[in-house]
Amino acid sequence: MAELPIAYVAVVGAGADVAPALLAQAETVGALLARQGAVVVTGGLGGIMEAACRGARMVGGTTLGLLPGEDRAAANRWVSVAVATGMGELRNGLVVRCADALIAVGGEYGTLSEIALALSAGTPVVGIGSWEIEGVRVAADALEAVALVLDVAAA
Amino acid sequence: MAELPIAYVAVVGAGADVAPALLAQAETVGALLARQGAVVVTGGLGGIMEAACRGARMVGGTTLGLLPGEDRAAANRWVSVAVATGMGELRNGLVVRCADALIAVGGEYGTLSEIALALSAGTPVVGIGSWEIEGVRVAADALEAVALVLDVAAA
Amino acid sequence: MAELPIAYVAVVGAGADVAPALLAQAETVGALLARQGAVVVTGGLGGIMEAACRGARMVGGTTLGLLPGEDRAAANRWVSVAVATGMGELRNGLVVRCADALIAVGGEYGTLSEIALALSAGTPVVGIGSWEIEGVRVAADALEAVALVLDVAAA
Amino acid sequence: MAELPIAYVAVVGAGADVAPALLAQAETVGALLARQGAVVVTGGLGGIMEAACRGARMVGGTTLGLLPGEDRAAANRWVSVAVATGMGELRNGLVVRCADALIAVGGEYGTLSEIALALSAGTPVVGIGSWEIEGVRVAADALEAVALVLDVAAA
């Protein structure tokens, strides 16, 4: 395995009804992370999760999908390795636990729960058009978000 | 078991370094909920969790403590029934899942994760001096908080 | 809370299609444990779980039901405090983790998983008409099972 | 993703103090499964888990390691994708839930819990020198074990 300081990065956001501009950001985030050798961790479903996985896989990366249900078939087609946790929204905590950093792209309450769990654990959080909670680093776009994550890793 | 519309209510907040005024609110919340016959659900530790449990037990109520660690002895002394989940912060999701409504008293990131998970699940959330996230009903004190919870139950 | 050496005891077994003689044993086990002041922990459903809870409640005891699903209404009517874990069979591990000792009454594969997890954790296991795995203490009936559990506690 | 009938197979067994002959079987099992295109799922630690992962990786396969602790560094070096669940032995249930079939090689009580959970869920179980519980298909060696798994898949 690669010995990167930031080896697993979660990309979190809504699973549906996402603005195209945010989907594009998520896809670019996935690609940039994969090029750095990071495993891209998501909740495995659609929307932001699928866009991030697609970006990562397009450049040959690896994606881990932690699904809420028990059926692996619910994973989007860009998930390399799927874990059908059957734990419902408790899997949000697993997404956070697996990750060395978290990038939130837009997102609803589920995303907010992941941001809060990450901040509580001391895991760096970067947001693109997401919840502006104290502690979240705000990035204008995918490039800045990934740069912020790498900055944290180098610090 | 009582067949109340709101039978289990979670009281969430920080486990330490809590202002005395908030502790007093949490204790009153616990007592008022217990008088309504509700089981008071908490994370089982100190601070707001302990105050809510103490309030509930003082009036003869029942409290459920869902601990992060594997050691039941970590429960505060006012927990009636303790579940040492050994799941760390994933237990926040269990606290939310067990509850028909959630009252947040102050609180840090862990509390925010519980608020977000509850809102995501459609569980009513009332806050006293807590995170003012869209969807959280703001109460000035314990009496108003419990009244809001009962209003929701009657609706 | 009582400060017994064995404060929480799990009673595990099948949820349906149980021989009446085993149901009677489970009910007696529940009553005897409750008289010792122990909280009776079960998976919260029918069959052996319900019988043990009924026995405990009949003598004024407290029962904790850790349900596999997200719906508290699935709990049998003798559960004092219900936790709707929503974790499916992963809740078997929680039943074991909560308990200082485990009494298995009959039981299918799910029961075997609980026996194995308990033995793996070093938690004493007593069986009545159950799986005869090395490490399981075999009891002829409820009285002997509870006596064996108390023996372990005193050791 | 490959659309195999049996896409994820768990290989379970002890993490230490394993006879060399069993380690060799586990390594061969891993290699044969990977050649069939299956993702090899393990608990991510040493012993049988490590041997199965090594076999799979040696032939270019993918391995998923579901660790009990919160530290990804505990994974053996042949794990492709690690999930540090922080759930302790509850992760045994996740290993089973992720898998379309389970091959047990030797093993202690933890392994027995996985066998029992798999049988309870209707997941096929093959054992090599493992627990001979009703429902477990017994294989003499790695070749037979993988053949039995493929037979089940084709049925």
Coordinates of C-alpha atoms in Angstrom, one line a residue:
Chain A
M1 CA 0.0 0.0 0.0
A2 CA 1.1 3.6 -0.6
E3 CA 2.4 5.3 2.4
L4 CA 0.9 8.7 1.9
P5 CA 0.3 11.0 4.8
I6 CA -3.3 11.3 3.5
A7 CA -4.1 7.9 2.1
Y8 CA -7.9 7.7 2.4
V9 CA -10.1 10.8 1.7
A10 CA -13.9 10.8 2.0
V11 CA -15.9 12.8 -0.4
V12 CA -19.4 13.4 0.9
G13 CA -22.6 15.0 -0.3
A14 CA -26.1 14.4 -1.4
G15 CA -27.1 11.3 -3.3
A16 CA -29.7 13.0 -5.6
D17 CA -30.9 16.4 -6.8
V18 CA -27.4 17.9 -7.0
A19 CA -26.7 20.9 -9.1
P20 CA -24.6 20.0 -12.2
A21 CA -21.8 22.4 -11.2
L22 CA -21.4 20.6 -7.9
L23 CA -21.3 17.2 -9.6
A24 CA -18.5 18.5 -11.8
Q25 CA -16.6 19.6 -8.8
A26 CA -17.0 16.3 -7.1
E27 CA -15.8 14.5 -10.2
T28 CA -12.7 16.6 -10.3
V29 CA -12.1 16.2 -6.6
G30 CA -12.2 12.4 -7.2
A31 CA -9.8 12.6 -10.1
L32 CA -7.3 14.8 -8.3
L33 CA -7.3 12.7 -5.2
A34 CA -6.8 9.5 -7.2
R35 CA -3.9 11.1 -9.0
Q36 CA -2.3 11.7 -5.6
G37 CA -2.7 8.0 -4.8
A38 CA -5.5 8.4 -2.3
V39 CA -8.3 5.9 -2.0
V40 CA -11.6 7.8 -2.4
V41 CA -14.1 6.8 0.3
T42 CA -17.9 7.5 -0.2
G43 CA -21.2 6.3 0.9
G44 CA -21.4 4.4 -2.4
L45 CA -24.7 5.7 -3.8
G46 CA -25.5 8.4 -6.4
G47 CA -25.1 12.1 -6.8
I48 CA -21.9 13.5 -5.3
M49 CA -20.8 10.0 -4.3
E50 CA -21.1 8.7 -7.8
A51 CA -19.4 11.7 -9.3
A52 CA -16.4 11.5 -7.0
C53 CA -16.1 7.7 -7.7
R54 CA -16.3 8.3 -11.5
G55 CA -13.6 10.9 -11.4
A56 CA -11.3 8.7 -9.4
R57 CA -11.9 5.6 -11.6
M58 CA -11.5 7.6 -14.8
V59 CA -7.8 8.2 -13.8
G60 CA -7.3 4.6 -12.6
G61 CA -7.9 5.2 -8.9
T62 CA -9.5 3.0 -6.3
T63 CA -12.9 3.8 -4.6
L64 CA -14.4 2.4 -1.4
G65 CA -18.2 2.5 -1.1
L66 CA -19.8 2.1 2.3
L67 CA -23.4 1.5 1.6
P68 CA -26.2 2.0 4.1
G69 CA -28.2 -1.1 3.0
E70 CA -27.4 -4.8 2.8
D71 CA -27.5 -5.0 -0.9
R72 CA -24.2 -4.5 -2.7
A73 CA -26.1 -3.9 -6.0
A74 CA -27.0 -0.5 -4.7
A75 CA -23.5 0.7 -5.2
N76 CA -22.8 3.0 -8.1
R77 CA -20.9 1.5 -11.0
W78 CA -17.7 3.3 -10.1
V79 CA -17.2 1.7 -6.7
S80 CA -14.1 -0.5 -6.8
V81 CA -14.8 -2.2 -3.4
A82 CA -18.3 -2.1 -1.8
V83 CA -19.2 -2.8 1.8
A84 CA -22.9 -3.3 2.2
T85 CA -23.0 -2.4 5.9
G86 CA -26.7 -2.8 6.6
M87 CA -26.3 -0.2 9.3
G88 CA -28.3 2.6 7.7
E89 CA -27.1 6.0 8.6
L90 CA -24.7 4.6 11.1
R91 CA -22.5 4.0 8.1
N92 CA -21.9 7.8 8.0
G93 CA -19.7 7.3 11.0
L94 CA -17.8 4.6 9.2
V95 CA -17.2 6.8 6.2
V96 CA -15.7 9.4 8.6
R97 CA -13.7 6.8 10.6
C98 CA -12.1 5.4 7.4
A99 CA -10.9 8.8 6.2
D100 CA -7.8 10.9 6.9
A101 CA -9.6 13.9 5.6
L102 CA -13.1 14.8 4.4
I103 CA -14.2 16.9 1.5
A104 CA -17.9 17.9 1.6
V105 CA -19.5 19.0 -1.7
G106 CA -22.9 20.7 -1.1
G107 CA -25.0 18.3 0.9
E108 CA -27.9 18.0 3.2
Y109 CA -28.3 16.9 6.8
G110 CA -26.6 13.6 6.3
T111 CA -23.5 15.5 5.0
L112 CA -23.7 17.7 8.0
S113 CA -23.6 14.7 10.3
E114 CA -20.4 13.5 8.6
I115 CA -18.8 17.0 8.8
A116 CA -19.6 17.1 12.5
L117 CA -18.3 13.6 13.2
A118 CA -15.1 14.4 11.4
L119 CA -14.6 17.7 13.3
S120 CA -15.3 15.9 16.5
A121 CA -12.6 13.4 15.7
G122 CA -10.1 16.0 14.7
T123 CA -10.2 15.0 11.0
P124 CA -9.7 17.9 8.6
V125 CA -12.8 19.0 6.7
V126 CA -12.9 21.0 3.5
G127 CA -16.2 22.3 2.1
I128 CA -17.2 23.3 -1.5
G129 CA -20.5 25.0 -1.4
S130 CA -21.3 23.1 1.8
W131 CA -22.2 23.8 5.4
E132 CA -20.1 26.7 6.8
I133 CA -19.6 25.4 10.3
E134 CA -16.7 26.7 12.4
G135 CA -13.8 24.4 11.7
V136 CA -14.6 23.7 8.0
R137 CA -12.1 25.1 5.6
V138 CA -13.9 26.7 2.7
A139 CA -12.7 26.0 -0.8
A140 CA -13.9 27.7 -4.0
D141 CA -13.4 24.6 -6.2
A142 CA -12.0 21.1 -6.5
L143 CA -8.5 22.3 -7.0
E144 CA -8.4 24.4 -3.9
A145 CA -10.1 21.7 -1.9
V146 CA -7.6 19.1 -2.7
A147 CA -4.7 21.6 -2.2
L148 CA -6.1 22.3 1.3
V149 CA -6.2 18.6 2.1
L150 CA -2.6 18.2 0.9
D151 CA -1.5 21.2 2.9
V152 CA -3.0 19.7 6.0
A153 CA -1.2 16.4 5.3
A154 CA 2.1 18.2 4.9
A155 CA 1.7 20.2 8.1
Chain B
M1 CA -44.9 -0.3 28.3
A2 CA -46.6 3.1 28.1
E3 CA -48.1 3.9 24.7
L4 CA -47.1 7.5 24.5
P5 CA -46.8 9.2 21.2
I6 CA -43.3 10.3 22.3
A7 CA -42.0 7.5 24.4
Y8 CA -38.2 7.8 24.2
V9 CA -36.6 11.3 24.1
A10 CA -32.9 11.8 23.7
V11 CA -31.2 14.6 25.6
V12 CA -27.8 15.4 24.0
G13 CA -25.0 17.8 24.8
A14 CA -21.4 18.0 26.0
G15 CA -19.9 15.6 28.5
A16 CA -17.7 18.1 30.3
D17 CA -17.0 21.8 30.6
V18 CA -20.7 22.7 30.6
A19 CA -22.0 26.0 32.0
P20 CA -24.0 25.5 35.2
A21 CA -27.0 27.2 33.7
L22 CA -27.2 24.6 30.9
L23 CA -26.7 21.7 33.4
A24 CA -29.7 23.0 35.3
Q25 CA -31.7 23.2 32.1
A26 CA -30.7 19.6 31.2
E27 CA -31.7 18.4 34.7
T28 CA -35.1 20.0 34.4
V29 CA -35.6 18.6 30.9
G30 CA -34.9 15.2 32.3
A31 CA -37.4 15.6 35.1
L32 CA -40.1 17.0 32.9
L33 CA -39.7 14.2 30.3
A34 CA -39.8 11.5 33.0
R35 CA -42.9 13.0 34.5
Q36 CA -44.5 12.6 31.0
G37 CA -43.5 8.9 31.1
A38 CA -40.8 9.2 28.6
V39 CA -37.6 7.1 28.7
V40 CA -34.7 9.6 28.7
V41 CA -32.0 8.4 26.3
T42 CA -28.4 9.8 26.5
G43 CA -24.9 8.9 25.7
G44 CA -24.5 7.8 29.3
L45 CA -21.5 9.9 30.3
G46 CA -21.1 13.2 32.2
G47 CA -22.1 16.8 31.8
I48 CA -25.4 17.3 30.0
M49 CA -26.0 13.5 29.8
E50 CA -25.5 13.1 33.5
A51 CA -27.7 16.1 34.4
A52 CA -30.6 14.9 32.3
C53 CA -30.3 11.4 33.8
R54 CA -30.3 12.8 37.3
G55 CA -33.3 14.9 36.7
A56 CA -35.2 11.9 35.3
R57 CA -34.2 9.5 38.1
M58 CA -35.0 12.1 40.8
V59 CA -38.7 11.9 39.8
G60 CA -38.7 8.1 39.4
G61 CA -38.0 8.0 35.7
T62 CA -36.1 5.5 33.6
T63 CA -32.9 6.4 31.7
L64 CA -31.1 4.6 28.9
G65 CA -27.3 5.2 28.5
L66 CA -25.7 4.3 25.2
L67 CA -22.0 4.4 26.0
P68 CA -19.2 4.7 23.4
G69 CA -16.8 2.3 25.1
E70 CA -17.0 -1.3 26.1
D71 CA -17.0 -0.6 29.9
R72 CA -20.4 -0.2 31.6
A73 CA -18.6 1.3 34.6
A74 CA -18.2 4.5 32.5
A75 CA -21.9 5.2 32.8
N76 CA -23.0 8.0 35.1
R77 CA -24.7 6.9 38.3
W78 CA -28.1 8.0 37.1
V79 CA -28.3 5.6 34.2
S80 CA -30.9 2.9 34.8
V81 CA -29.9 0.7 31.9
A82 CA -26.5 0.9 30.3
V83 CA -25.5 -0.4 26.9
A84 CA -21.7 -0.4 26.5
T85 CA -21.7 -0.3 22.7
G86 CA -18.0 -0.3 22.1
M87 CA -18.7 1.5 18.8
G88 CA -17.2 4.9 19.7
E89 CA -18.9 7.8 18.1
L90 CA -21.0 5.5 16.0
R91 CA -23.1 5.3 19.1
N92 CA -24.3 8.8 18.4
G93 CA -26.3 7.3 15.6
L94 CA -27.9 4.8 18.0
V95 CA -28.9 7.5 20.4
V96 CA -30.7 9.2 17.6
R97 CA -32.2 6.0 16.3
C98 CA -33.7 5.1 19.7
A99 CA -35.4 8.5 20.1
D100 CA -38.7 9.8 19.0
A101 CA -37.5 13.3 19.5
L102 CA -34.2 15.0 20.5
I103 CA -33.4 17.9 22.8
A104 CA -30.0 19.4 22.4
V105 CA -28.6 21.4 25.3
G106 CA -25.6 23.4 24.3
G107 CA -23.1 21.0 22.8
E108 CA -20.0 20.7 20.6
Y109 CA -19.4 18.8 17.3
G110 CA -20.6 15.5 18.7
T111 CA -24.0 17.1 19.5
L112 CA -24.1 18.6 16.1
S113 CA -23.7 15.2 14.6
E114 CA -26.7 14.0 16.5
I115 CA -28.8 17.0 15.6
A116 CA -27.9 16.4 11.9
L117 CA -28.7 12.7 12.0
A118 CA -32.0 13.4 13.7
L119 CA -33.0 16.0 11.1
S120 CA -31.9 13.7 8.4
A121 CA -34.2 11.0 9.8
G122 CA -37.1 13.4 10.2
T123 CA -36.9 13.2 14.0
P124 CA -38.0 16.5 15.7
V125 CA -35.1 18.4 17.3
V126 CA -35.4 21.1 19.9
G127 CA -32.4 23.2 21.0
I128 CA -31.6 25.1 24.2
G129 CA -28.5 27.3 23.6
S130 CA -27.4 24.8 21.0
W131 CA -26.6 24.8 17.3
E132 CA -29.0 26.9 15.3
I133 CA -29.3 24.8 12.2
E134 CA -32.3 25.2 10.0
G135 CA -34.9 22.7 11.2
V136 CA -34.0 23.0 14.9
R137 CA -36.8 24.4 17.0
V138 CA -35.2 26.9 19.4
A139 CA -36.4 26.9 23.0
A140 CA -35.6 29.4 25.7
D141 CA -35.6 26.9 28.5
A142 CA -36.5 23.4 29.6
L143 CA -40.2 24.0 30.0
E144 CA -40.5 25.4 26.5
A145 CA -38.3 22.6 25.1
V146 CA -40.5 19.8 26.5
A147 CA -43.6 21.7 25.5
L148 CA -42.3 21.8 21.9
V149 CA -41.6 18.1 22.0
L150 CA -45.1 17.4 23.3
D151 CA -46.6 19.7 20.6
V152 CA -44.9 17.7 17.9
A153 CA -46.2 14.5 19.4
A154 CA -49.7 15.8 19.5
A155 CA -49.6 17.0 15.9
Chain C
M1 CA -27.5 0.8 40.3
A2 CA -26.9 -2.5 42.0
E3 CA -23.3 -3.4 42.3
L4 CA -23.6 -7.1 41.6
P5 CA -20.6 -9.0 40.2
I6 CA -23.0 -10.3 37.5
A7 CA -25.3 -7.4 36.8
Y8 CA -26.4 -7.9 33.2
V9 CA -27.1 -11.4 31.9
A10 CA -28.1 -12.2 28.4
V11 CA -30.7 -14.9 27.7
V12 CA -30.5 -16.0 24.1
G13 CA -32.4 -18.5 21.9
A14 CA -34.7 -18.8 19.0
G15 CA -37.5 -16.3 18.3
A16 CA -40.0 -18.8 17.1
D17 CA -40.9 -22.5 16.9
V18 CA -39.5 -23.2 20.4
A19 CA -40.6 -26.3 22.3
P20 CA -42.8 -25.4 25.3
A21 CA -40.4 -27.0 27.7
L22 CA -37.7 -24.7 26.7
L23 CA -39.9 -21.7 26.9
A24 CA -40.7 -22.6 30.4
Q25 CA -37.0 -22.9 31.2
A26 CA -36.4 -19.5 29.7
E27 CA -39.2 -17.9 31.7
T28 CA -37.8 -19.4 34.9
V29 CA -34.3 -18.3 34.0
G30 CA -35.6 -14.7 33.6
A31 CA -37.4 -14.8 36.9
L32 CA -34.4 -16.2 38.8
L33 CA -32.0 -13.7 37.3
A34 CA -34.3 -10.8 38.1
R35 CA -34.7 -11.9 41.7
Q36 CA -30.9 -11.7 41.9
G37 CA -31.1 -8.1 40.7
A38 CA -29.7 -8.7 37.3
V39 CA -30.9 -6.9 34.2
V40 CA -32.0 -9.5 31.7
V41 CA -30.7 -8.7 28.2
T42 CA -32.2 -10.2 25.1
G43 CA -32.7 -9.6 21.4
G44 CA -36.1 -8.2 22.2
L45 CA -38.2 -10.4 20.0
G46 CA -40.4 -13.5 20.6
G47 CA -39.8 -17.1 21.6
I48 CA -37.0 -17.6 24.1
M49 CA -36.4 -13.8 24.3
E50 CA -40.0 -13.1 25.2
A51 CA -40.2 -15.9 27.7
A52 CA -37.1 -14.7 29.5
C53 CA -38.4 -11.1 29.6
R54 CA -41.8 -12.2 30.8
G55 CA -40.2 -14.2 33.7
A56 CA -38.1 -11.2 34.7
R57 CA -40.9 -8.7 34.6
M58 CA -43.3 -11.0 36.5
V59 CA -41.1 -10.7 39.5
G60 CA -40.5 -6.9 39.1
G61 CA -37.2 -7.1 37.1
T62 CA -35.8 -5.0 34.3
T63 CA -35.3 -6.2 30.8
L64 CA -33.2 -4.7 28.0
G65 CA -34.2 -5.6 24.4
L66 CA -31.7 -5.0 21.6
L67 CA -33.8 -5.3 18.4
P68 CA -32.3 -6.0 15.0
G69 CA -34.7 -3.6 13.2
E70 CA -35.3 0.2 13.5
D71 CA -38.9 -0.2 14.8
R72 CA -39.3 -0.3 18.5
A73 CA -42.8 -1.7 18.1
A74 CA -41.2 -5.0 17.2
A75 CA -40.2 -5.5 20.9
N76 CA -42.1 -8.1 22.9
R77 CA -44.4 -6.6 25.5
W78 CA -42.1 -7.6 28.4
V79 CA -39.2 -5.4 27.3
S80 CA -38.6 -2.6 29.8
V81 CA -36.2 -0.6 27.7
A82 CA -35.9 -1.2 23.9
V83 CA -33.1 -0.2 21.6
A84 CA -34.0 -0.5 18.0
T85 CA -30.5 -0.8 16.7
G86 CA -31.3 -1.1 13.0
M87 CA -28.1 -3.1 12.7
G88 CA -29.7 -6.5 11.8
E89 CA -27.7 -9.5 13.1
L90 CA -24.8 -7.3 14.1
R91 CA -27.0 -6.6 17.2
N92 CA -26.1 -10.2 18.3
G93 CA -22.7 -8.8 19.1
L94 CA -24.2 -6.0 21.1
V95 CA -26.3 -8.5 23.1
V96 CA -23.1 -10.3 24.0
R97 CA -21.1 -7.1 24.7
C98 CA -23.7 -5.9 27.2
A99 CA -23.7 -9.0 29.2
D100 CA -21.5 -10.3 32.0
A101 CA -22.7 -13.8 31.3
L102 CA -24.8 -15.5 28.7
I103 CA -27.4 -18.3 29.1
A104 CA -28.4 -20.0 25.9
V105 CA -31.7 -21.9 25.8
G106 CA -31.9 -24.1 22.7
G107 CA -31.3 -22.0 19.7
E108 CA -30.3 -22.0 16.1
Y109 CA -27.4 -20.5 14.2
G110 CA -28.0 -17.0 15.5
T111 CA -27.7 -18.3 19.1
L112 CA -24.5 -20.1 18.1
S113 CA -23.1 -16.8 16.9
E114 CA -23.8 -15.3 20.3
I115 CA -22.3 -18.3 22.1
A116 CA -19.2 -18.0 20.0
L117 CA -18.8 -14.3 20.4
A118 CA -19.2 -14.6 24.2
L119 CA -16.6 -17.4 24.4
S120 CA -14.3 -15.4 22.2
A121 CA -14.6 -12.4 24.7
G122 CA -14.1 -14.6 27.7
T123 CA -17.7 -14.2 28.9
P124 CA -19.1 -17.2 30.7
V125 CA -21.7 -19.2 28.7
V126 CA -24.2 -21.7 30.2
G127 CA -26.4 -23.7 27.9
I128 CA -29.8 -25.4 28.4
G129 CA -30.5 -27.8 25.6
S130 CA -28.3 -25.7 23.4
W131 CA -25.1 -26.0 21.3
E132 CA -22.5 -28.2 23.1
I133 CA -19.4 -26.3 22.1
E134 CA -16.3 -26.6 24.1
G135 CA -16.4 -23.9 26.7
V136 CA -20.1 -24.0 27.2
R137 CA -21.2 -25.1 30.7
V138 CA -24.2 -27.4 30.3
A139 CA -27.1 -27.1 32.7
A140 CA -30.0 -29.4 33.1
D141 CA -32.5 -26.7 33.8
A142 CA -33.0 -23.0 34.8
L143 CA -32.1 -23.5 38.4
E144 CA -28.8 -25.1 37.6
A145 CA -28.1 -22.5 34.8
V146 CA -28.5 -19.6 37.1
A147 CA -26.5 -21.3 39.9
L148 CA -23.7 -21.8 37.4
V149 CA -23.8 -18.1 36.5
L150 CA -23.7 -17.1 40.1
D151 CA -20.8 -19.5 40.8
V152 CA -18.8 -17.9 38.1
A153 CA -19.6 -14.5 39.5
A154 CA -18.4 -15.6 43.0
A155 CA -15.2 -17.1 41.6
Chain D
M1 CA -17.3 -4.3 -11.6
A2 CA -17.3 -7.9 -12.5
E3 CA -20.7 -9.5 -12.5
L4 CA -19.7 -12.8 -11.1
P5 CA -22.3 -14.9 -9.2
I6 CA -19.9 -15.1 -6.3
A7 CA -18.1 -11.7 -6.3
Y8 CA -17.0 -11.3 -2.7
V9 CA -15.7 -14.3 -0.7
A10 CA -14.7 -14.0 2.9
V11 CA -11.8 -16.1 4.2
V12 CA -11.8 -16.4 7.9
G13 CA -9.6 -18.0 10.5
A14 CA -7.3 -17.3 13.4
G15 CA -5.0 -14.3 13.5
A16 CA -2.1 -16.0 15.2
D17 CA -0.7 -19.4 16.2
V18 CA -1.8 -21.1 13.0
A19 CA -0.3 -24.3 11.7
P20 CA 1.9 -23.7 8.6
A21 CA -0.2 -26.2 6.6
L22 CA -3.3 -24.2 7.2
L23 CA -1.6 -21.0 6.3
A24 CA -0.6 -22.6 3.0
Q25 CA -4.2 -23.6 2.4
A26 CA -5.4 -20.1 3.1
E27 CA -2.8 -18.6 0.7
T28 CA -3.9 -21.0 -2.0
V29 CA -7.6 -20.2 -1.3
G30 CA -6.8 -16.5 -1.7
A31 CA -5.0 -17.0 -5.0
L32 CA -7.7 -19.3 -6.5
L33 CA -10.5 -16.9 -5.5
A34 CA -8.6 -13.9 -7.0
R35 CA -8.0 -15.8 -10.2
Q36 CA -11.8 -16.2 -10.4
G37 CA -12.2 -12.5 -10.1
A38 CA -13.5 -12.5 -6.6
V39 CA -12.7 -9.8 -4.0
V40 CA -11.2 -11.6 -1.0
V41 CA -12.7 -10.2 2.3
T42 CA -11.0 -10.8 5.6
G43 CA -10.7 -9.3 9.0
G44 CA -7.5 -7.6 7.9
L45 CA -5.1 -8.9 10.5
G46 CA -2.5 -11.7 10.6
G47 CA -2.5 -15.4 10.4
I48 CA -5.1 -16.9 8.1
M49 CA -6.3 -13.4 7.1
E50 CA -2.9 -12.3 6.0
A51 CA -2.2 -15.6 4.2
A52 CA -5.4 -15.3 2.2
C53 CA -4.7 -11.7 1.3
R54 CA -1.1 -12.5 0.3
G55 CA -2.3 -15.3 -2.0
A56 CA -4.8 -13.0 -3.6
R57 CA -2.5 -10.1 -4.1
M58 CA 0.3 -12.3 -5.5
V59 CA -1.9 -13.1 -8.5
G60 CA -3.1 -9.5 -8.9
G61 CA -6.3 -9.7 -6.9
T62 CA -8.1 -7.3 -4.7
T63 CA -8.5 -7.7 -0.9
L64 CA -10.8 -5.9 1.5
G65 CA -9.8 -5.8 5.2
L66 CA -12.4 -5.0 7.8
L67 CA -10.4 -4.3 10.9
P68 CA -11.7 -4.4 14.5
G69 CA -9.8 -1.3 15.6
E70 CA -9.8 2.3 14.5
D71 CA -6.2 2.2 13.3
R72 CA -5.7 1.4 9.6
A73 CA -2.0 0.6 10.3
A74 CA -3.1 -2.6 11.9
A75 CA -3.9 -4.1 8.5
N76 CA -1.6 -6.7 7.1
R77 CA 0.4 -5.4 4.1
W78 CA -1.6 -7.4 1.6
V79 CA -4.8 -5.6 2.2
S80 CA -5.8 -3.5 -0.8
V81 CA -8.5 -1.5 0.9
A82 CA -8.8 -1.3 4.6
V83 CA -11.8 -0.3 6.7
A84 CA -10.9 0.5 10.3
T85 CA -14.3 -0.1 11.7
G86 CA -13.6 0.6 15.4
M87 CA -16.4 -1.8 16.2
G88 CA -14.4 -4.6 17.8
E89 CA -15.8 -8.1 17.2
L90 CA -19.0 -6.6 15.8
R91 CA -16.9 -6.4 12.6
N92 CA -17.2 -10.1 12.3
G93 CA -20.8 -9.5 11.3
L94 CA -19.6 -7.0 8.6
V95 CA -17.2 -9.6 7.2
V96 CA -20.1 -12.0 6.8
R97 CA -22.5 -9.4 5.5
C98 CA -20.0 -8.4 2.7
A99 CA -19.5 -11.9 1.5
D100 CA -21.4 -14.1 -1.0
A101 CA -19.7 -17.1 0.5
L102 CA -17.4 -17.9 3.4
I103 CA -14.4 -20.2 3.6
A104 CA -13.2 -21.0 7.1
V105 CA -9.7 -22.3 7.6
G106 CA -9.1 -23.7 11.0
G107 CA -10.1 -21.0 13.5
E108 CA -11.2 -20.4 17.1
Y109 CA -14.4 -18.9 18.6
G110 CA -14.3 -15.8 16.5
T111 CA -14.3 -17.9 13.4
L112 CA -17.2 -19.9 14.8
S113 CA -19.1 -16.7 15.2
E114 CA -18.6 -15.9 11.6
I115 CA -19.6 -19.4 10.5
A116 CA -22.8 -19.2 12.6
L117 CA -23.7 -15.7 11.3
A118 CA -23.2 -16.9 7.7
L119 CA -25.3 -20.0 8.2
S120 CA -27.9 -17.9 9.9
A121 CA -28.0 -15.6 6.8
G122 CA -28.1 -18.4 4.4
T123 CA -24.6 -17.7 3.1
P124 CA -22.7 -20.8 2.0
V125 CA -19.9 -21.9 4.2
V126 CA -17.0 -24.2 3.4
G127 CA -14.5 -25.3 6.0
I128 CA -11.0 -26.6 5.8
G129 CA -9.9 -28.1 9.1
S130 CA -12.5 -25.9 10.8
W131 CA -15.6 -26.2 12.9
E132 CA -17.8 -29.1 11.8
I133 CA -21.2 -27.5 12.4
E134 CA -24.2 -28.9 10.5
G135 CA -24.5 -26.8 7.4
V136 CA -20.7 -26.4 6.8
R137 CA -19.4 -28.1 3.7
V138 CA -16.2 -29.8 4.5
A139 CA -13.3 -29.5 2.0
A140 CA -10.0 -31.4 2.2
D141 CA -8.0 -28.5 0.8
A142 CA -8.0 -25.1 -1.0
L143 CA -8.8 -26.5 -4.4
E144 CA -11.9 -28.4 -3.1
A145 CA -13.0 -25.4 -1.0
V146 CA -13.0 -23.0 -4.0
A147 CA -14.6 -25.6 -6.2
L148 CA -17.4 -26.0 -3.7
V149 CA -17.9 -22.3 -3.6
L150 CA -18.1 -22.1 -7.3
D151 CA -20.5 -25.1 -7.4
V152 CA -22.8 -23.2 -5.1
A153 CA -22.6 -20.1 -7.2
A154 CA -23.5 -22.1 -10.4
A155 CA -26.4 -23.8 -8.7

